[in-house]
mmCIF file of C-alpha atoms and ligand atoms in Angstrom:
data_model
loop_
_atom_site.group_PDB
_atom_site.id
_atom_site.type_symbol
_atom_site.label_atom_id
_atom_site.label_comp_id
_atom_site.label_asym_id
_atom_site.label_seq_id
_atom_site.Cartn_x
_atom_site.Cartn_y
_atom_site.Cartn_z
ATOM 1 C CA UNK A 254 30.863 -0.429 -13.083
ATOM 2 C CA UNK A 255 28.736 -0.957 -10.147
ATOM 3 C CA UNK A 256 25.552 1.304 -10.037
ATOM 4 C CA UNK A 257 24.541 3.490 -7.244
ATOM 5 C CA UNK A 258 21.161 2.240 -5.681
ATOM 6 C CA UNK A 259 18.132 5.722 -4.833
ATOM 7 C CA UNK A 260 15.683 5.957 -1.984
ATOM 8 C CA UNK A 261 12.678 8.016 -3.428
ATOM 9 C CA UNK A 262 11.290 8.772 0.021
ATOM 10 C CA UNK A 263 8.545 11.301 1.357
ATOM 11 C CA UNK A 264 7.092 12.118 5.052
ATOM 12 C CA UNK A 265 3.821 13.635 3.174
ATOM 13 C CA UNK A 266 3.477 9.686 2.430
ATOM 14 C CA UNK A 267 2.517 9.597 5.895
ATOM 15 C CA UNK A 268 -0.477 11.854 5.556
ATOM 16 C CA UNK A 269 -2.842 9.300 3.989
ATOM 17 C CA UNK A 270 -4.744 8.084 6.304
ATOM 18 C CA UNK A 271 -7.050 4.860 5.941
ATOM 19 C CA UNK A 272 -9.072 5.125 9.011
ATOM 20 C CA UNK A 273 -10.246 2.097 11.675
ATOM 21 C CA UNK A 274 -11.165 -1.487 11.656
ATOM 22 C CA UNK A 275 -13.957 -1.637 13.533
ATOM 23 C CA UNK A 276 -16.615 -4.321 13.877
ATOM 24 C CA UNK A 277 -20.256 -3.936 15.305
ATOM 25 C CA UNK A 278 -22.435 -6.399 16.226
ATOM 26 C CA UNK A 279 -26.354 -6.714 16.670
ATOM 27 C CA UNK A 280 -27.471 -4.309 19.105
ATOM 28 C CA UNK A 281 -24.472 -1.977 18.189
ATOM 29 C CA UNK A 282 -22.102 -3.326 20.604
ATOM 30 C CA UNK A 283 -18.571 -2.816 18.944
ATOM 31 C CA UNK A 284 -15.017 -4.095 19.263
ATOM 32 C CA UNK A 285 -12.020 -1.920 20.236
ATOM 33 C CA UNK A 286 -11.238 -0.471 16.743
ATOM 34 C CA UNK A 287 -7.667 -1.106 15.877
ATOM 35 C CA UNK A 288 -5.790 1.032 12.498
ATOM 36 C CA UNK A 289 -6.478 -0.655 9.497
ATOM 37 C CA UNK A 290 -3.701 -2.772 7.862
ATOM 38 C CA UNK A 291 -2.442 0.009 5.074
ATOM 39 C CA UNK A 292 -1.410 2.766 7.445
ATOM 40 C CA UNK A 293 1.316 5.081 8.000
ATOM 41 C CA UNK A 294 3.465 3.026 10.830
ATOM 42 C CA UNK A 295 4.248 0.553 8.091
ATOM 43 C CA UNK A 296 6.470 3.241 5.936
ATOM 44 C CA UNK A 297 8.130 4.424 9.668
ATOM 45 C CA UNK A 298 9.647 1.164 10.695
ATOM 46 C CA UNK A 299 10.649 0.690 6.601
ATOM 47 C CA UNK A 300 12.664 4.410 7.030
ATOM 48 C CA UNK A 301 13.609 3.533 10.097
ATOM 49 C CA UNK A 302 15.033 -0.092 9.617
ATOM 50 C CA UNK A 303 17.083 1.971 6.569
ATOM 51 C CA UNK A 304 18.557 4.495 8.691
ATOM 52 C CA UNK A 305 19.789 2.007 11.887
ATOM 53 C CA UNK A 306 20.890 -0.953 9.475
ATOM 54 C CA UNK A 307 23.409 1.785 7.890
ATOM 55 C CA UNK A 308 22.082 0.497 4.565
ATOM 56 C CA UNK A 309 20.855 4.176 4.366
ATOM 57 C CA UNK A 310 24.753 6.026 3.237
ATOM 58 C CA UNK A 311 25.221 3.203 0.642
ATOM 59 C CA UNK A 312 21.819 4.825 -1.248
ATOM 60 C CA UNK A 313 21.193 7.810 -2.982
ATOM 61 C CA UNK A 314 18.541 9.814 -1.026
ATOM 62 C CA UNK A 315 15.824 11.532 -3.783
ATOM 63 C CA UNK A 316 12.316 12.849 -3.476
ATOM 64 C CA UNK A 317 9.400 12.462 -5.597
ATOM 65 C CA UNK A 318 6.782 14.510 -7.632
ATOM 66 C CA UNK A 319 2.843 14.831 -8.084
ATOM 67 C CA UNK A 320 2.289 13.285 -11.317
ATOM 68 C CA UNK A 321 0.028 15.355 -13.359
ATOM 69 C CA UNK A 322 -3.263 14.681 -14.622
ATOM 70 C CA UNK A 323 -1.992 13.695 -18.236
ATOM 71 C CA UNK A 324 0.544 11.549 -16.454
ATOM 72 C CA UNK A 325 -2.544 9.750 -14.696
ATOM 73 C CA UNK A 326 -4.682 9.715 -18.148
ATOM 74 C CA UNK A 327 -2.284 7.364 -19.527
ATOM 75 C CA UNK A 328 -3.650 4.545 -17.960
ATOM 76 C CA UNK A 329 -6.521 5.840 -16.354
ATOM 77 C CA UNK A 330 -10.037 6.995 -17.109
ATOM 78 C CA UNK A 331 -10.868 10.518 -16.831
ATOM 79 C CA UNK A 332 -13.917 9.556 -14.510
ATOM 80 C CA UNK A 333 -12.003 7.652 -12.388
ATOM 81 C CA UNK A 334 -9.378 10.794 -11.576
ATOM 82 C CA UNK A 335 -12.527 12.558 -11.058
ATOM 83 C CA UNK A 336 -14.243 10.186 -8.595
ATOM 84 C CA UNK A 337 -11.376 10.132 -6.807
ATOM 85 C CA UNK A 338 -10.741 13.645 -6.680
ATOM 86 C CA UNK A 339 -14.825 14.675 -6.132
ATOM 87 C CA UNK A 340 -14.882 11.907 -2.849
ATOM 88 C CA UNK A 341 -12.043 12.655 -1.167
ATOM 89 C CA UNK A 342 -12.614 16.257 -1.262
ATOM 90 C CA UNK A 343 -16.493 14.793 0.174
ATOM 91 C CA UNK A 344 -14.432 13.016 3.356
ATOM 92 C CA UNK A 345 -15.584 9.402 1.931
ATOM 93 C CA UNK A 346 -13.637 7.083 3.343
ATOM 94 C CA UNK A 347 -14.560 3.879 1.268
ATOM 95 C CA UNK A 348 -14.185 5.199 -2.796
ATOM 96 C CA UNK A 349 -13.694 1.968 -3.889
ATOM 97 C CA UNK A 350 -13.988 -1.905 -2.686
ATOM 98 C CA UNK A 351 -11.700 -1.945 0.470
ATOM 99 C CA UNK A 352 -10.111 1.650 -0.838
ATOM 100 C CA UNK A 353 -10.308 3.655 2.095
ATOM 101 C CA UNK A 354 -9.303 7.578 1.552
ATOM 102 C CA UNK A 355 -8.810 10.866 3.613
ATOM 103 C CA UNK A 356 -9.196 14.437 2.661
ATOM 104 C CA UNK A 357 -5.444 14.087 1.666
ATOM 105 C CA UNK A 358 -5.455 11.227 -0.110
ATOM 106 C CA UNK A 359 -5.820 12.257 -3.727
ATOM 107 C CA UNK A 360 -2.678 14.518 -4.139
ATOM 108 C CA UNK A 361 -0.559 11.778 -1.688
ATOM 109 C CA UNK A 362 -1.712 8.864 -4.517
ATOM 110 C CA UNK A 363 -0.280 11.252 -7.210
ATOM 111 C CA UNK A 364 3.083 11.749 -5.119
ATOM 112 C CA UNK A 365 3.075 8.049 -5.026
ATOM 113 C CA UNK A 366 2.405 7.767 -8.806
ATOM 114 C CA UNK A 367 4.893 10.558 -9.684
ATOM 115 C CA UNK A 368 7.481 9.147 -7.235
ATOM 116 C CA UNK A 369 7.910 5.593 -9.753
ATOM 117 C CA UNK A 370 8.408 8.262 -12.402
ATOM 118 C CA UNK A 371 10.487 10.256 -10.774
ATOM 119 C CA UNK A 372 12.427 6.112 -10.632
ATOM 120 C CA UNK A 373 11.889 6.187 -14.035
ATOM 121 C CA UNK A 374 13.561 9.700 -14.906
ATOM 122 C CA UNK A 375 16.352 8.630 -12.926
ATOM 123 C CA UNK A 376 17.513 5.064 -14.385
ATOM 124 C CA UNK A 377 17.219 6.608 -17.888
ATOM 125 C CA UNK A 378 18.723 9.826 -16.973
ATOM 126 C CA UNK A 379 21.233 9.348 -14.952
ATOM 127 C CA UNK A 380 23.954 7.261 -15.826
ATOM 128 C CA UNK A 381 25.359 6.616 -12.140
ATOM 129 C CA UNK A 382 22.048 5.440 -10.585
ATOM 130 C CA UNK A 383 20.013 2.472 -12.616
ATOM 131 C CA UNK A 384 18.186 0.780 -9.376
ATOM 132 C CA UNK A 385 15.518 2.626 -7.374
ATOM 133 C CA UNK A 386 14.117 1.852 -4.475
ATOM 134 C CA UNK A 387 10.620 3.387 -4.232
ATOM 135 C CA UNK A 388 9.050 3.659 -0.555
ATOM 136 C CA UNK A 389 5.973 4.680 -1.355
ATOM 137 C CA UNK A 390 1.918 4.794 -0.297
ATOM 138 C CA UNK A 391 -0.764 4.518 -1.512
ATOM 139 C CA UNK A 392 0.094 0.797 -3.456
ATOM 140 C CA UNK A 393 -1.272 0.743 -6.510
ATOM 141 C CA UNK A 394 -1.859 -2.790 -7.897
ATOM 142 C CA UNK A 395 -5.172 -2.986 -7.273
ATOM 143 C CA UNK A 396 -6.169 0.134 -9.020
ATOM 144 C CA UNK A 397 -7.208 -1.055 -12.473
ATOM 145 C CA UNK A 398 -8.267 2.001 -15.090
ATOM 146 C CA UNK A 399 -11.538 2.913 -13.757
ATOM 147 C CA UNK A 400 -11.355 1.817 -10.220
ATOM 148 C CA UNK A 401 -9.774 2.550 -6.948
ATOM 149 C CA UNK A 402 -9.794 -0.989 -5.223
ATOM 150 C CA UNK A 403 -7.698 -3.213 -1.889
ATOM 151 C CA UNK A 404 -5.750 0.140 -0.348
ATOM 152 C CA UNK A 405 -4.955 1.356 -4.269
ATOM 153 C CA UNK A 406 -5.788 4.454 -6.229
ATOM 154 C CA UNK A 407 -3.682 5.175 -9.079
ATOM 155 C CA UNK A 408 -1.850 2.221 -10.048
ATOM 156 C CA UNK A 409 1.713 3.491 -9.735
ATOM 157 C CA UNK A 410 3.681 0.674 -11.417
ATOM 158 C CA UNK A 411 1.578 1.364 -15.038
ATOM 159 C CA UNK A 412 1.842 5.105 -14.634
ATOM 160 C CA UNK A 413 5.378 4.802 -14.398
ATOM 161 C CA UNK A 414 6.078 2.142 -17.140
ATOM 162 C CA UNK A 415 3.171 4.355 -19.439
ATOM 163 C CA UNK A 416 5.279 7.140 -18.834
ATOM 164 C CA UNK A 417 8.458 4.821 -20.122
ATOM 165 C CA UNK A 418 6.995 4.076 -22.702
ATOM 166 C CA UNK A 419 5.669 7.587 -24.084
ATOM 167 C CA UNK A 420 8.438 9.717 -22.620
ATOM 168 C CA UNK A 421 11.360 7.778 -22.839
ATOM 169 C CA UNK A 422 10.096 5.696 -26.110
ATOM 170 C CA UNK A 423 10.979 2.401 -24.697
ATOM 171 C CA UNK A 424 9.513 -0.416 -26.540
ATOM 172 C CA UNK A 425 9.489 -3.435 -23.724
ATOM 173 C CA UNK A 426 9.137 -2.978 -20.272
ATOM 174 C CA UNK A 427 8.233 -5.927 -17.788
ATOM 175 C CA UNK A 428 6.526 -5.258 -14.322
ATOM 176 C CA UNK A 429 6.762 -7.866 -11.779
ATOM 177 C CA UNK A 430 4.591 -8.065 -9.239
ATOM 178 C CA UNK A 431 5.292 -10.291 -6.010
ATOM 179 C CA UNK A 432 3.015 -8.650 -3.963
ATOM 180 C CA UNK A 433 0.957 -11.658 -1.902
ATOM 181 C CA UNK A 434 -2.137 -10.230 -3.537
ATOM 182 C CA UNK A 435 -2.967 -10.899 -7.584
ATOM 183 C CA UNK A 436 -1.992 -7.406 -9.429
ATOM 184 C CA UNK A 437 -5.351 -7.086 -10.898
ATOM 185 C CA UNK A 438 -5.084 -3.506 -11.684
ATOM 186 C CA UNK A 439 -2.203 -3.838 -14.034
ATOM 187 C CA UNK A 440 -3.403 -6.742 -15.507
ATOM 188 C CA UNK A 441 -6.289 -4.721 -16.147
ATOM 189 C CA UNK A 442 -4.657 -1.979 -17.855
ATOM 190 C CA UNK A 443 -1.690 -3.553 -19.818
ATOM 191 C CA UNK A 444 -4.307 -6.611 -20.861
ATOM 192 C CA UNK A 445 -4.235 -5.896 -24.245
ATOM 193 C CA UNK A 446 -0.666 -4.510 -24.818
ATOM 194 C CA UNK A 447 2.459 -6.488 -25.513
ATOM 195 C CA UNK A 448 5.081 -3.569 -24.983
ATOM 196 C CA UNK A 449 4.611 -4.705 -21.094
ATOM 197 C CA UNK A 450 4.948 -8.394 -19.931
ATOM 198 C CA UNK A 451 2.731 -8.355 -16.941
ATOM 199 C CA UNK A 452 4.075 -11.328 -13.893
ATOM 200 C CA UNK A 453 2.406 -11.250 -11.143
ATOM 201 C CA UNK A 454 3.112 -14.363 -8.187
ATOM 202 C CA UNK A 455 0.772 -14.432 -5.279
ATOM 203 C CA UNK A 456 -1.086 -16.652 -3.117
ATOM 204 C CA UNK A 457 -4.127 -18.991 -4.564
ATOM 205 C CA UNK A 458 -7.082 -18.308 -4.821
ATOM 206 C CA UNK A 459 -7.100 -15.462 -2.503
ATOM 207 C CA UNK A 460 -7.508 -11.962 -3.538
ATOM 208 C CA UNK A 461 -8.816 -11.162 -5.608
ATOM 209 C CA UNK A 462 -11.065 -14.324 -5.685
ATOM 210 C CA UNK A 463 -12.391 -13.632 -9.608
ATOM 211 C CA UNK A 464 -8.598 -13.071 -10.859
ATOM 212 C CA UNK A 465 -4.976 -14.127 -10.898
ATOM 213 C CA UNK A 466 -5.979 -17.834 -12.461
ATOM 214 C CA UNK A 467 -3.634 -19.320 -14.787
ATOM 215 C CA UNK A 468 -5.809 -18.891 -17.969
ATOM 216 C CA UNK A 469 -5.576 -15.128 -18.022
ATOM 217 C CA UNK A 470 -2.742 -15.201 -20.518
ATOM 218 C CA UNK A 471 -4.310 -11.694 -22.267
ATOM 219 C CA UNK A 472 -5.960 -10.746 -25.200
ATOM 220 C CA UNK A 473 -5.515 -9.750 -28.791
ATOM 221 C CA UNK A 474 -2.344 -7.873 -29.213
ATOM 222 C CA UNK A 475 -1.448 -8.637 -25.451
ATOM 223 C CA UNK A 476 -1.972 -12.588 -26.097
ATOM 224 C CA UNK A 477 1.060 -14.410 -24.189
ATOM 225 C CA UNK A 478 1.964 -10.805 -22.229
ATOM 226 C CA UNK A 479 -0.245 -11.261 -18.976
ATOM 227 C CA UNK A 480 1.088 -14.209 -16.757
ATOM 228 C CA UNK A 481 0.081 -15.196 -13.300
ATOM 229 C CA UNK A 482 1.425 -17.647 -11.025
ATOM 230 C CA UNK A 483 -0.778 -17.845 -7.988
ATOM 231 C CA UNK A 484 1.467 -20.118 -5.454
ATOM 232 C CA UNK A 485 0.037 -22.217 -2.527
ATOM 233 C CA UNK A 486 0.594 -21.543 1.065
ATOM 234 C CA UNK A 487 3.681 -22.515 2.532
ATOM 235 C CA UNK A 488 6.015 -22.016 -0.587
ATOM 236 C CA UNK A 489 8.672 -20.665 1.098
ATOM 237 C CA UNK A 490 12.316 -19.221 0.395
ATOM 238 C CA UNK A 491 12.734 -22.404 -1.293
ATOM 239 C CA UNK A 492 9.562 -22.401 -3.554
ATOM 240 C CA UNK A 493 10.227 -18.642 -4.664
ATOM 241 C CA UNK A 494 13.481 -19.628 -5.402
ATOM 242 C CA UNK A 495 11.576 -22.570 -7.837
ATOM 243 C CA UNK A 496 9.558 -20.717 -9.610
ATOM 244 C CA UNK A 497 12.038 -17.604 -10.119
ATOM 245 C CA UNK A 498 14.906 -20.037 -11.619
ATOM 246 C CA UNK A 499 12.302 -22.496 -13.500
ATOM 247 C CA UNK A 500 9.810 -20.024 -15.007
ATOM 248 C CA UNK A 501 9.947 -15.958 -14.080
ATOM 249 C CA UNK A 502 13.944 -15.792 -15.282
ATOM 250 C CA UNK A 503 13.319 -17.285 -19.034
ATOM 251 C CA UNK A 504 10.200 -15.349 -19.524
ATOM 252 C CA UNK A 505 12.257 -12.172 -18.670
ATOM 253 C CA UNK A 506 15.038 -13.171 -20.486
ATOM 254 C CA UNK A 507 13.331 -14.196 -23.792
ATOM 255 C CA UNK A 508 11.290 -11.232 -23.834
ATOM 256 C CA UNK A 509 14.932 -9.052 -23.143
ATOM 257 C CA UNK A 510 12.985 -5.688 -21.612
ATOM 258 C CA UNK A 511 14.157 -2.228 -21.713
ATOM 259 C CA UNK A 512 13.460 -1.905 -17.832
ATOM 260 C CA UNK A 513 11.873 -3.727 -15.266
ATOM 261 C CA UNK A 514 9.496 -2.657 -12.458
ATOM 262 C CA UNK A 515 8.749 -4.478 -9.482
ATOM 263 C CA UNK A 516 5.520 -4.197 -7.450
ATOM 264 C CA UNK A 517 7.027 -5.234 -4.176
ATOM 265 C CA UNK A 518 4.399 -6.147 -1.719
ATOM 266 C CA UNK A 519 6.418 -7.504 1.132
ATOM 267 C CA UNK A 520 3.466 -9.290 2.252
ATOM 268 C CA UNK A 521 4.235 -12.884 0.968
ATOM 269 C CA UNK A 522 6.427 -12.411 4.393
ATOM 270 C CA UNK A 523 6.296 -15.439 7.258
ATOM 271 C CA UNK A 524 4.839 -13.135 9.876
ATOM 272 C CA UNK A 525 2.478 -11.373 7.838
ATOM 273 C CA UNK A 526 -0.778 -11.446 9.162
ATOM 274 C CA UNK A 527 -3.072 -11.608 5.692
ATOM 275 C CA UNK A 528 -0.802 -14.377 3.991
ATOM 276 C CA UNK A 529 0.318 -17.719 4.367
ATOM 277 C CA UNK A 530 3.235 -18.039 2.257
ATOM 278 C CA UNK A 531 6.024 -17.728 4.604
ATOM 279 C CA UNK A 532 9.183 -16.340 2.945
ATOM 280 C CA UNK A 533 11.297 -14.463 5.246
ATOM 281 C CA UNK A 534 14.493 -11.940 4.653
ATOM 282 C CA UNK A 535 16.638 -14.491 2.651
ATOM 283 C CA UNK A 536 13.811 -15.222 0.492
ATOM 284 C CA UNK A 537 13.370 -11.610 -0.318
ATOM 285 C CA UNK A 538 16.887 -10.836 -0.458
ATOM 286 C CA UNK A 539 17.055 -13.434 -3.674
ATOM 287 C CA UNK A 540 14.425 -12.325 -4.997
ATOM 288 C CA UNK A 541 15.922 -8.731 -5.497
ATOM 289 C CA UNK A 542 19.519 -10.101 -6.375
ATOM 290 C CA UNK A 543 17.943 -12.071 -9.234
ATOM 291 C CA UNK A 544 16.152 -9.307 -10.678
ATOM 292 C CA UNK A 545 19.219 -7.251 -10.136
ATOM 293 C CA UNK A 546 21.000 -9.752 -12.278
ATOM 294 C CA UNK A 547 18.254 -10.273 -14.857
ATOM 295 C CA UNK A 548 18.543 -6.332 -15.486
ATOM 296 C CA UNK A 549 21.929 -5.869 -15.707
ATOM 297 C CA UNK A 550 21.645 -8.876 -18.155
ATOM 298 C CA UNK A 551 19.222 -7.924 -20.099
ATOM 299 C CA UNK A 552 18.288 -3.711 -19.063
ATOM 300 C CA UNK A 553 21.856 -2.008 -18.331
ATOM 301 C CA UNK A 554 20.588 -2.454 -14.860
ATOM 302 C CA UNK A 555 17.480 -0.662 -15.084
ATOM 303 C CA UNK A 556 15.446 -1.452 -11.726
ATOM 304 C CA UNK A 557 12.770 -0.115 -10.449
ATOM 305 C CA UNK A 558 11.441 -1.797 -6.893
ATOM 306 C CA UNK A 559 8.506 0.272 -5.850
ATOM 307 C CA UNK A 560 6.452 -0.533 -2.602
ATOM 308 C CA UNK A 561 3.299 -2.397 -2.600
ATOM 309 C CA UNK A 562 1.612 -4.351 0.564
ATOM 310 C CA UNK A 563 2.925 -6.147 3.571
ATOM 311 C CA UNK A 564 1.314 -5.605 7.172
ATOM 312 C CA UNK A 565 3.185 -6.761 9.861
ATOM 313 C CA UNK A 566 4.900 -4.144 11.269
ATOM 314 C CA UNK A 567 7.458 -6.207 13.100
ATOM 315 C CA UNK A 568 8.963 -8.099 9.722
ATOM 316 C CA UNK A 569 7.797 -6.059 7.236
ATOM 317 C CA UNK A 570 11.355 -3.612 7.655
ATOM 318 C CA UNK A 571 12.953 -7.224 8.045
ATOM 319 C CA UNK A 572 11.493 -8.353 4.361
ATOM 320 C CA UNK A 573 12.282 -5.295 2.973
ATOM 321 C CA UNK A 574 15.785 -4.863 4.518
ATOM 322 C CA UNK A 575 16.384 -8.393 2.613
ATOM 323 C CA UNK A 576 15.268 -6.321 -0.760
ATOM 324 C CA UNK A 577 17.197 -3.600 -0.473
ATOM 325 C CA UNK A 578 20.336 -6.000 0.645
ATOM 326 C CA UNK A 579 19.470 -7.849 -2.952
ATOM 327 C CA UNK A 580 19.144 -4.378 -4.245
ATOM 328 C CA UNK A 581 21.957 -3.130 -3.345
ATOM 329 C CA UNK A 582 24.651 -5.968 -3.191
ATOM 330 C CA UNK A 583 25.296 -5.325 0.208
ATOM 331 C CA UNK A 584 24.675 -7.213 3.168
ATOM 332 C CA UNK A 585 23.743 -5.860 6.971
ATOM 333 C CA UNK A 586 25.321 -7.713 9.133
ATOM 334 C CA UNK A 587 22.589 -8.699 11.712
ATOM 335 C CA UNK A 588 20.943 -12.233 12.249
ATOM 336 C CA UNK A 589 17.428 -12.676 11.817
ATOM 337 C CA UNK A 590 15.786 -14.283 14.698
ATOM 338 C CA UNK A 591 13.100 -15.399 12.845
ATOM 339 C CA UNK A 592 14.655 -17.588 10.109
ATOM 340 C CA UNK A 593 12.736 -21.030 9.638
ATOM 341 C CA UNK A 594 14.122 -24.331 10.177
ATOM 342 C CA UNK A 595 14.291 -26.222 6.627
ATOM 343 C CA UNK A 596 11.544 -28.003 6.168
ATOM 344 C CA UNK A 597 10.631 -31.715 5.811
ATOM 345 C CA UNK A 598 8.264 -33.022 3.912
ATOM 346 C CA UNK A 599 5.318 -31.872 4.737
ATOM 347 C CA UNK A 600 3.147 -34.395 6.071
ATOM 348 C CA UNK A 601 -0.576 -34.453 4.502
ATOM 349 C CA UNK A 602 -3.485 -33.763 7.516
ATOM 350 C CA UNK A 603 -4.878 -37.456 7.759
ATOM 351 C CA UNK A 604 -1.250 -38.843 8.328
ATOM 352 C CA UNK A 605 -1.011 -36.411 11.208
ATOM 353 C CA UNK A 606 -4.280 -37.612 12.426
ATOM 354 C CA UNK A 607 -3.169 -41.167 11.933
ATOM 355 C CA UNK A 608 0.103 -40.915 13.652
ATOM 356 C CA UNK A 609 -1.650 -39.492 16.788
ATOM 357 C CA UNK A 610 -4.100 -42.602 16.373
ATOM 358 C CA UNK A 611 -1.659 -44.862 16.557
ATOM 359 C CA UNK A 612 0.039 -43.901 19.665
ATOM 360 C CA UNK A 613 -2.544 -43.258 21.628
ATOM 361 C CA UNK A 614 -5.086 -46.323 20.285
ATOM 362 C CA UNK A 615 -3.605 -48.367 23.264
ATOM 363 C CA UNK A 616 -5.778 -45.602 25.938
ATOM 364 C CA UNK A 617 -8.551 -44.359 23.773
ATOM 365 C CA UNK A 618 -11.375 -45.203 21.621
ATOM 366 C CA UNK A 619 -11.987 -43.287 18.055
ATOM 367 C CA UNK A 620 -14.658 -43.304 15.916
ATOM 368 C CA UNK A 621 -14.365 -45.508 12.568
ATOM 369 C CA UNK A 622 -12.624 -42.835 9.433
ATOM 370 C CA UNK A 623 -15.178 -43.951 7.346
ATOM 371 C CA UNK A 624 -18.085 -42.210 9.908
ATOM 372 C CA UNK A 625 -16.890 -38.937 9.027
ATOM 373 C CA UNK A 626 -14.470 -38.885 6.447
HETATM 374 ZN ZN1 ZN B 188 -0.863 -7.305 -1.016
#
């Protein structure tokens, strides 16, 4: 049987609203401010890429709900709902490091919170529909128990696999998070649990600096359950592809969860203007089909792909149109203009400064290497 694929979609997403970039230098003189990265153009040209590709009539269109308080005190602190609540209501924009909030923000992070468990009611409810597609803002990665941080308020990914867990009585649920950026947040919150195998893949020592390193494996009862693989620039379609068949697909499959969640930051994407890692459509689209496969493996098909980052507003509908393809099993049938040629191998920076030497050495002078290397 091949399952039907949902859309958890909302315009009130829309009404969050981070504010401006704007820098100011001495003497107050300022630059044109330009909308900060997370804003609400980013979830139009997602909806809008699903309606014109036609992928839209192969999904199941649903909309989400305001998780409740005791939803939200699953994984986080009641101080933190507070804060959050209390400074909004105050107009502060920054409630967190890089968290920037409107009036409305505090009841659209719940609708983002309650829409991965309105994912969750429906791949153990409903016995047509077992893979979700949650378009969705606020992210949530960043959010750890106690703090709103990077865009995030409520980490939506561990409210909804919490909610698994307690409603649904699931035992093992795995949350993968390929979001450019480490998923601090959950790894914060599941730390010391091992009914959720936390993966997160993102770029190197990047952000945040002080996590995502190798050595965070967890901690007492959650030893072995936290797992990071921070990735250097450049990996490419071809380097996902590495790292999915050679270590994320055995650690899913020995650890054989109930349900998997992915926090699907797009922005790993080529054209993405905070990352360097340079996957494009096809890369995504594998991503998704392997997961797909993993959890009809190992889940019944149990997938939950709920939105995280990506910034460019050009490719970011492009990246996710290759998740939703992977999603979904079905392919749009439009070319990418912005595939990359394969690439060789890489050359290193001093043979790219000695192959210039040696061509032009004939007409110009340079210094001796050892002067400044
Ligand atoms: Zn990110």
């Amino acid at each position: 049987m091949i399952h039907k694929t949902s859309w958890i979609w909302d315009k009130r997403f829309l009404r969050h609203d981070t504010g401006k970039i704007q820098y100011m230098f001495e003497g107050g003189e300022v630059v044109e401010p330009c909308e900060e990265f997370e804003n609400k153009h980013r979830m139009t040209v997602i909806k809008e890429m699903i309606e014109k590709s036609g992928l839209a009539k192969h999904l199941v269109r649903q909309s989400p709900y305001e998780a409740t308080e005791e939803d939200l005190l699953r994984i986080h602190t009641k101080s933190h709902i507070q804060r959050v609540q209390t400074e909004c209501k105050a107009g502060t924009r920054e409630i967190g490091p890089e968290a920037y909030a409107s009036s409305e923000t505090e009841h659209i992070a719940r609708l983002s919170a309650g829409a991965v468990m309105k994912a969750v009611d429906t791949v153990m409810k409903d016995g047509e529909i077992r893979k979700v597609y949650a378009q969705i803002r606020p992210p949530g990665h960043h959010a750890s128990s106690d703090q709103a941080m990077g865009f995030c308020f409520y980490n939506n990914v561990a409210v909804g696999a919490a909610y698994a867990i307690e409603h649904y009585g699931l035992e093992r649920v795995v949350i993968l998070d390929w979001d450019v950026h480490h998923g601090n947040g959950t790894q914060d919150i599941f730390y010391e649990r091992d009914d959720v195998l936390v993966i997160s893949i993102h770029e190197e020592n990047y952000f945040p600096l002080e996590s995502g390193q190798v050595h965070e494996v967890g901690q007492g009862k959650g030893e072995g359950y936290n797992v990071n693989i921070p990735v250097p620039s450049m990996t490419g379609d071809e380097g996902y592809q590495y790292v999915f068949e050679s270590i994320i697909a055995p650690f899913i499959s020995q650890f054989e969860p109930e349900l998997i969640i992915i926090s699907a930051g797009q922005d790993a994407n080529a054209l993405d203007p905070i990352s360097r890692l340079m996957v494009t459509r096809e890369g995504f689209k594998y991503m998704a089909n392997k997961m797909r496969k993993l959890a009809e493996t190992h889940c019944e098909g149990r997938l939950i792909v709920a939105q995280e980052g990506g910034y460019n507003l050009a490719y970011l509908p492009i990246a996710t149109m290759g998740v939703i393809e992977g999603l979904t099993g079905i392919d749009v049938n439009w070319k990418d203009p912005h595939v990359l040629p394969k690439r060789k191998t890489p050359t290193t920076l001093f043979q790219a400064v000695d192959d210039v030497m040696n061509y032009q050495k004939r007409f110009w002078k340079f210094a001796e290497k050892k002067s400044f290397c």
